[in-house]
């Protein structure tokens, strides 16, 4: 499935020209079958216990025993996941889809979702988007939040006409109600852009904050931007710096770049050229170059530049 972008305008008021990577903080991405406990792990406890500890061959053997003994759909789903991810066995989308299909026939909701995604993407089975969507709808009715989220993503694809924002909103809200940070983030994007609802900066900031608190890195960036610009929330440079730091530590190139700029300008944090240089190097390592920051660092002493490089190396560069 191609990744589906929702445009987000990034900008930091009163800053120099934005970095070259001023583009969407992230794309709304489909969620594939996650590595997560089966719905009823009690039926496959030894296999899943091994899976959790990374003993994938043991997990495979134990799940195979459960299938042979009881035709257990939970064990079938686990076997599908092992083949899908190539964990302990060679990656084999066809075998993964086969196990998902067998488990789906026996009513396992995780397998219904996974088999639906396989059909939508054509992974291991002939592509059948209509059939896959039917399975995703069934999984969504069984409270599989990733199914609801992916149905929202599919509704936004302008394949057979204009994006269906009403359906996307419904599905994202379903997934958000089940705890999906990705869905909370997507709702924030739609509220910010006024897609399917009036533009609502306050609602967008609320969705982004909820998603950020639930660990969505792109939402951390959006929360920081909203706080920096006072967009839907009171302007707070220090709080913005905290969220940019969280995003930076989580690996966000934009988070690293924006934190570097804050250190360069002394906004929300004490001005610190060494830290500006460190985070600029970390952003570059993640693929984002910023000529403004490069010029800023070029104006620093060699000692400061050396200290920035040492700090970046100590930080994992």
XYZ file of C-alpha atoms in Angstrom:
317
model
C 0.000 0.000 0.000
C 1.480 3.338 -0.949
C 1.880 5.755 1.901
C -0.867 8.320 2.029
C 0.093 11.863 2.826
C -1.985 14.541 4.489
C -0.431 17.944 3.938
C 0.671 19.797 7.046
C 2.069 23.294 6.899
C 5.091 23.676 9.143
C 6.534 26.986 10.139
C 8.028 28.700 13.135
C 6.970 32.313 13.460
C 9.719 34.928 13.679
C 12.452 32.454 12.759
C 14.842 32.717 9.823
C 13.938 30.973 6.587
C 12.781 27.475 7.338
C 14.991 24.476 6.830
C 15.064 22.677 3.520
C 12.953 19.888 4.955
C 9.942 22.074 5.742
C 7.490 19.499 4.538
C 4.800 17.435 6.210
C 5.877 16.376 9.699
C 4.804 12.905 8.696
C 2.433 11.038 6.534
C -0.649 9.236 7.690
C 0.587 5.693 7.350
C -1.208 2.371 7.161
C -0.706 0.178 10.186
C 0.203 -3.409 9.500
C -0.348 -6.357 11.828
C 1.484 -5.328 14.997
C 3.661 -7.455 17.187
C 1.204 -7.592 20.051
C -0.392 -10.190 22.314
C -3.049 -12.354 20.697
C -6.598 -11.605 21.749
C -6.554 -14.708 23.943
C -2.927 -15.453 24.723
C -3.951 -17.964 27.390
C -4.555 -20.423 24.551
C -0.989 -20.131 23.327
C 0.854 -18.990 26.413
C 4.074 -20.955 25.895
C 4.357 -19.881 22.277
C 3.574 -16.264 22.956
C 5.773 -16.185 26.045
C 8.664 -17.324 23.869
C 7.688 -14.782 21.235
C 7.758 -11.964 23.776
C 11.255 -12.946 24.883
C 12.509 -13.139 21.306
C 12.776 -16.929 21.194
C 11.147 -17.128 17.814
C 12.059 -20.717 16.934
C 10.601 -21.870 20.238
C 7.512 -19.768 19.574
C 7.221 -21.364 16.142
C 7.541 -24.886 17.545
C 5.040 -24.283 20.361
C 2.521 -22.605 18.053
C 2.872 -25.475 15.568
C 2.108 -27.970 18.350
C -1.024 -26.034 19.284
C -2.175 -26.060 15.676
C -1.531 -29.775 15.294
C -3.252 -30.607 18.583
C -6.233 -28.267 18.546
C -6.289 -26.281 15.297
C -5.931 -23.236 17.560
C -6.609 -20.011 15.565
C -4.521 -17.924 17.986
C -1.508 -20.138 17.287
C -2.246 -19.920 13.564
C -2.218 -16.141 13.812
C 1.122 -16.228 15.597
C 2.574 -18.458 12.889
C 1.314 -15.977 10.324
C 3.049 -13.161 12.133
C 6.326 -15.066 12.359
C 6.277 -15.673 8.601
C 5.148 -12.104 7.875
C 8.015 -10.604 9.899
C 10.619 -13.270 9.105
C 11.130 -14.011 12.791
C 12.825 -17.359 13.372
C 11.786 -18.464 9.894
C 12.417 -17.036 6.425
C 10.042 -14.223 5.601
C 7.256 -15.695 3.480
C 4.224 -13.476 2.756
C 2.363 -16.360 1.097
C 2.686 -18.633 4.136
C 1.805 -15.718 6.403
C -1.343 -15.011 4.421
C -2.248 -18.692 4.414
C -2.055 -18.908 8.208
C -3.938 -15.646 8.602
C -6.625 -16.947 6.267
C -7.046 -20.178 8.204
C -7.250 -18.331 11.509
C -9.655 -15.785 10.041
C -11.988 -18.594 8.975
C -12.038 -19.641 12.632
C -13.014 -16.148 13.759
C -9.753 -14.770 15.173
C -10.128 -11.007 14.990
C -6.389 -10.288 14.676
C -6.182 -12.738 11.781
C -9.241 -11.194 10.124
C -7.461 -7.845 10.239
C -4.134 -9.260 9.040
C -5.737 -11.224 6.202
C -7.705 -8.158 5.200
C -4.490 -6.139 5.012
C -2.843 -8.897 2.980
C -5.697 -8.710 0.468
C -5.652 -4.908 0.333
C -1.889 -4.815 -0.255
C -1.583 -8.003 -2.307
C 0.942 -9.388 0.161
C 1.152 -13.151 -0.286
C -2.254 -13.312 -1.987
C -3.743 -11.787 -5.132
C -4.651 -8.182 -4.508
C -8.327 -7.864 -3.687
C -9.065 -4.473 -2.185
C -12.831 -4.998 -2.101
C -12.494 -8.286 -0.249
C -9.838 -6.847 2.005
C -12.009 -3.899 2.982
C -14.849 -6.257 3.842
C -12.508 -8.080 6.216
C -11.240 -4.819 7.694
C -14.838 -3.746 8.298
C -15.462 -7.011 10.100
C -12.324 -6.575 12.208
C -13.317 -2.994 13.012
C -16.700 -4.236 14.228
C -14.724 -6.519 16.551
C -12.873 -3.487 18.009
C -9.550 -3.969 16.221
C -8.371 -0.365 16.331
C -5.812 -0.829 13.562
C -8.610 -1.948 11.268
C -10.588 1.218 11.960
C -7.468 3.331 11.454
C -6.617 1.695 8.127
C -10.194 2.099 6.919
C -9.788 5.791 7.682
C -6.589 5.909 5.637
C -8.256 4.078 2.752
C -11.144 6.571 2.821
C -8.663 9.389 2.210
C -7.249 7.883 -0.969
C -8.480 9.748 -4.060
C -8.596 6.533 -6.128
C -12.244 6.324 -7.070
C -13.123 9.971 -6.628
C -12.645 12.592 -3.941
C -11.418 11.608 -0.474
C -14.255 10.544 1.837
C -13.508 12.712 4.858
C -16.739 11.796 6.657
C -15.803 8.103 6.667
C -12.201 8.913 7.577
C -13.379 10.939 10.578
C -15.701 8.167 11.703
C -12.990 5.531 11.446
C -10.281 7.640 13.055
C -12.614 8.419 15.944
C -13.330 4.714 16.382
C -9.624 3.960 16.481
C -8.898 6.890 18.793
C -11.578 5.653 21.181
C -9.699 2.347 21.286
C -6.447 4.148 22.113
C -4.773 4.637 18.727
C -2.247 7.477 18.859
C -1.997 7.374 15.050
C -5.733 8.010 14.817
C -5.515 10.894 17.307
C -2.758 12.401 15.195
C -4.806 11.974 12.012
C -7.787 13.690 13.631
C -5.472 16.563 14.530
C -4.357 16.864 10.919
C -7.938 16.928 9.651
C -8.944 19.525 12.250
C -5.907 21.664 11.435
C -6.528 21.500 7.699
C -10.326 21.745 7.921
C -10.898 18.470 6.106
C -14.304 17.014 6.884
C -14.811 19.621 9.591
C -14.277 23.361 9.988
C -10.710 24.459 10.659
C -10.296 24.241 14.424
C -6.835 25.027 15.763
C -7.865 24.367 19.359
C -9.286 20.936 18.541
C -6.227 20.137 16.425
C -3.901 21.065 19.279
C -5.918 18.868 21.620
C -5.717 15.877 19.297
C -1.991 16.413 18.728
C -1.327 16.654 22.453
C -3.269 13.457 23.151
C -1.355 11.637 20.421
C 1.970 13.069 21.617
C 1.270 11.917 25.157
C 0.530 8.476 23.725
C 3.924 8.401 22.016
C 3.254 9.558 18.451
C 6.456 11.329 17.413
C 4.902 13.377 14.605
C 2.297 14.626 17.066
C 5.113 15.708 19.393
C 6.415 17.905 16.588
C 2.954 19.316 15.874
C 2.356 19.970 19.572
C 5.646 21.823 19.790
C 4.820 23.902 16.712
C 1.383 24.776 18.083
C 2.913 25.859 21.390
C 5.666 27.856 19.710
C 3.238 29.689 17.435
C 0.374 29.937 19.925
C -1.843 28.125 17.431
C -4.904 26.859 19.307
C -3.065 27.046 22.624
C -1.349 29.844 24.586
C 2.113 30.544 23.195
C 4.755 28.854 25.340
C 8.306 28.606 24.003
C 9.571 26.572 26.962
C 6.855 23.955 26.573
C 7.526 23.921 22.821
C 11.190 23.236 23.510
C 10.276 20.311 25.760
C 8.164 18.697 23.038
C 10.776 19.334 20.363
C 13.284 17.648 22.676
C 11.026 14.617 23.113
C 10.598 14.361 19.360
C 14.336 14.838 18.836
C 15.215 12.136 21.335
C 12.723 9.844 19.578
C 14.601 10.342 16.307
C 12.519 12.982 14.512
C 14.688 14.904 12.018
C 12.363 17.919 12.258
C 12.369 17.732 16.050
C 16.168 17.713 16.038
C 16.364 20.593 13.585
C 13.876 22.749 15.478
C 15.571 22.066 18.789
C 18.888 23.074 17.235
C 17.340 26.346 16.091
C 15.978 26.997 19.567
C 19.441 26.558 21.048
C 20.902 28.794 18.355
C 18.420 31.583 19.041
C 17.916 31.084 22.782
C 14.143 30.616 22.492
C 12.578 28.389 25.130
C 16.048 27.296 26.210
C 19.278 29.068 27.143
C 21.291 29.955 24.070
C 23.894 27.236 23.596
C 25.855 27.036 20.307
C 27.343 23.673 21.264
C 23.888 22.132 21.699
C 22.698 23.844 18.540
C 25.565 22.234 16.684
C 24.970 18.851 18.276
C 21.319 18.717 17.296
C 22.084 20.096 13.843
C 24.519 17.225 13.312
C 21.944 14.768 14.615
C 19.361 16.189 12.203
C 21.815 15.916 9.324
C 22.474 12.294 10.226
C 18.715 11.727 9.927
C 18.692 13.335 6.474
C 17.743 16.968 7.182
C 20.204 19.737 6.318
C 19.636 23.363 7.285
C 21.808 26.000 5.552
C 20.853 28.611 8.163
C 22.164 26.424 10.987
C 25.233 25.508 8.946
C 26.010 29.210 8.571
C 25.358 29.749 12.276
C 27.816 27.031 13.219
C 30.367 28.257 10.687
C 30.473 31.478 12.706
C 31.367 29.635 15.901
C 34.874 28.906 17.126
C 36.585 25.659 16.257
C 36.388 24.685 19.933
C 32.599 25.029 19.900
C 32.301 23.028 16.682
C 34.544 20.306 18.088
C 32.489 20.204 21.293
C 29.290 19.916 19.259
C 30.710 16.986 17.286
C 31.882 15.283 20.482
C 28.441 15.764 22.055
C 26.739 14.325 18.958
C 29.041 11.311 19.004
C 28.345 10.778 22.680
C 24.626 10.996 21.827
C 24.885 8.145 19.372
C 25.872 9.847 16.117
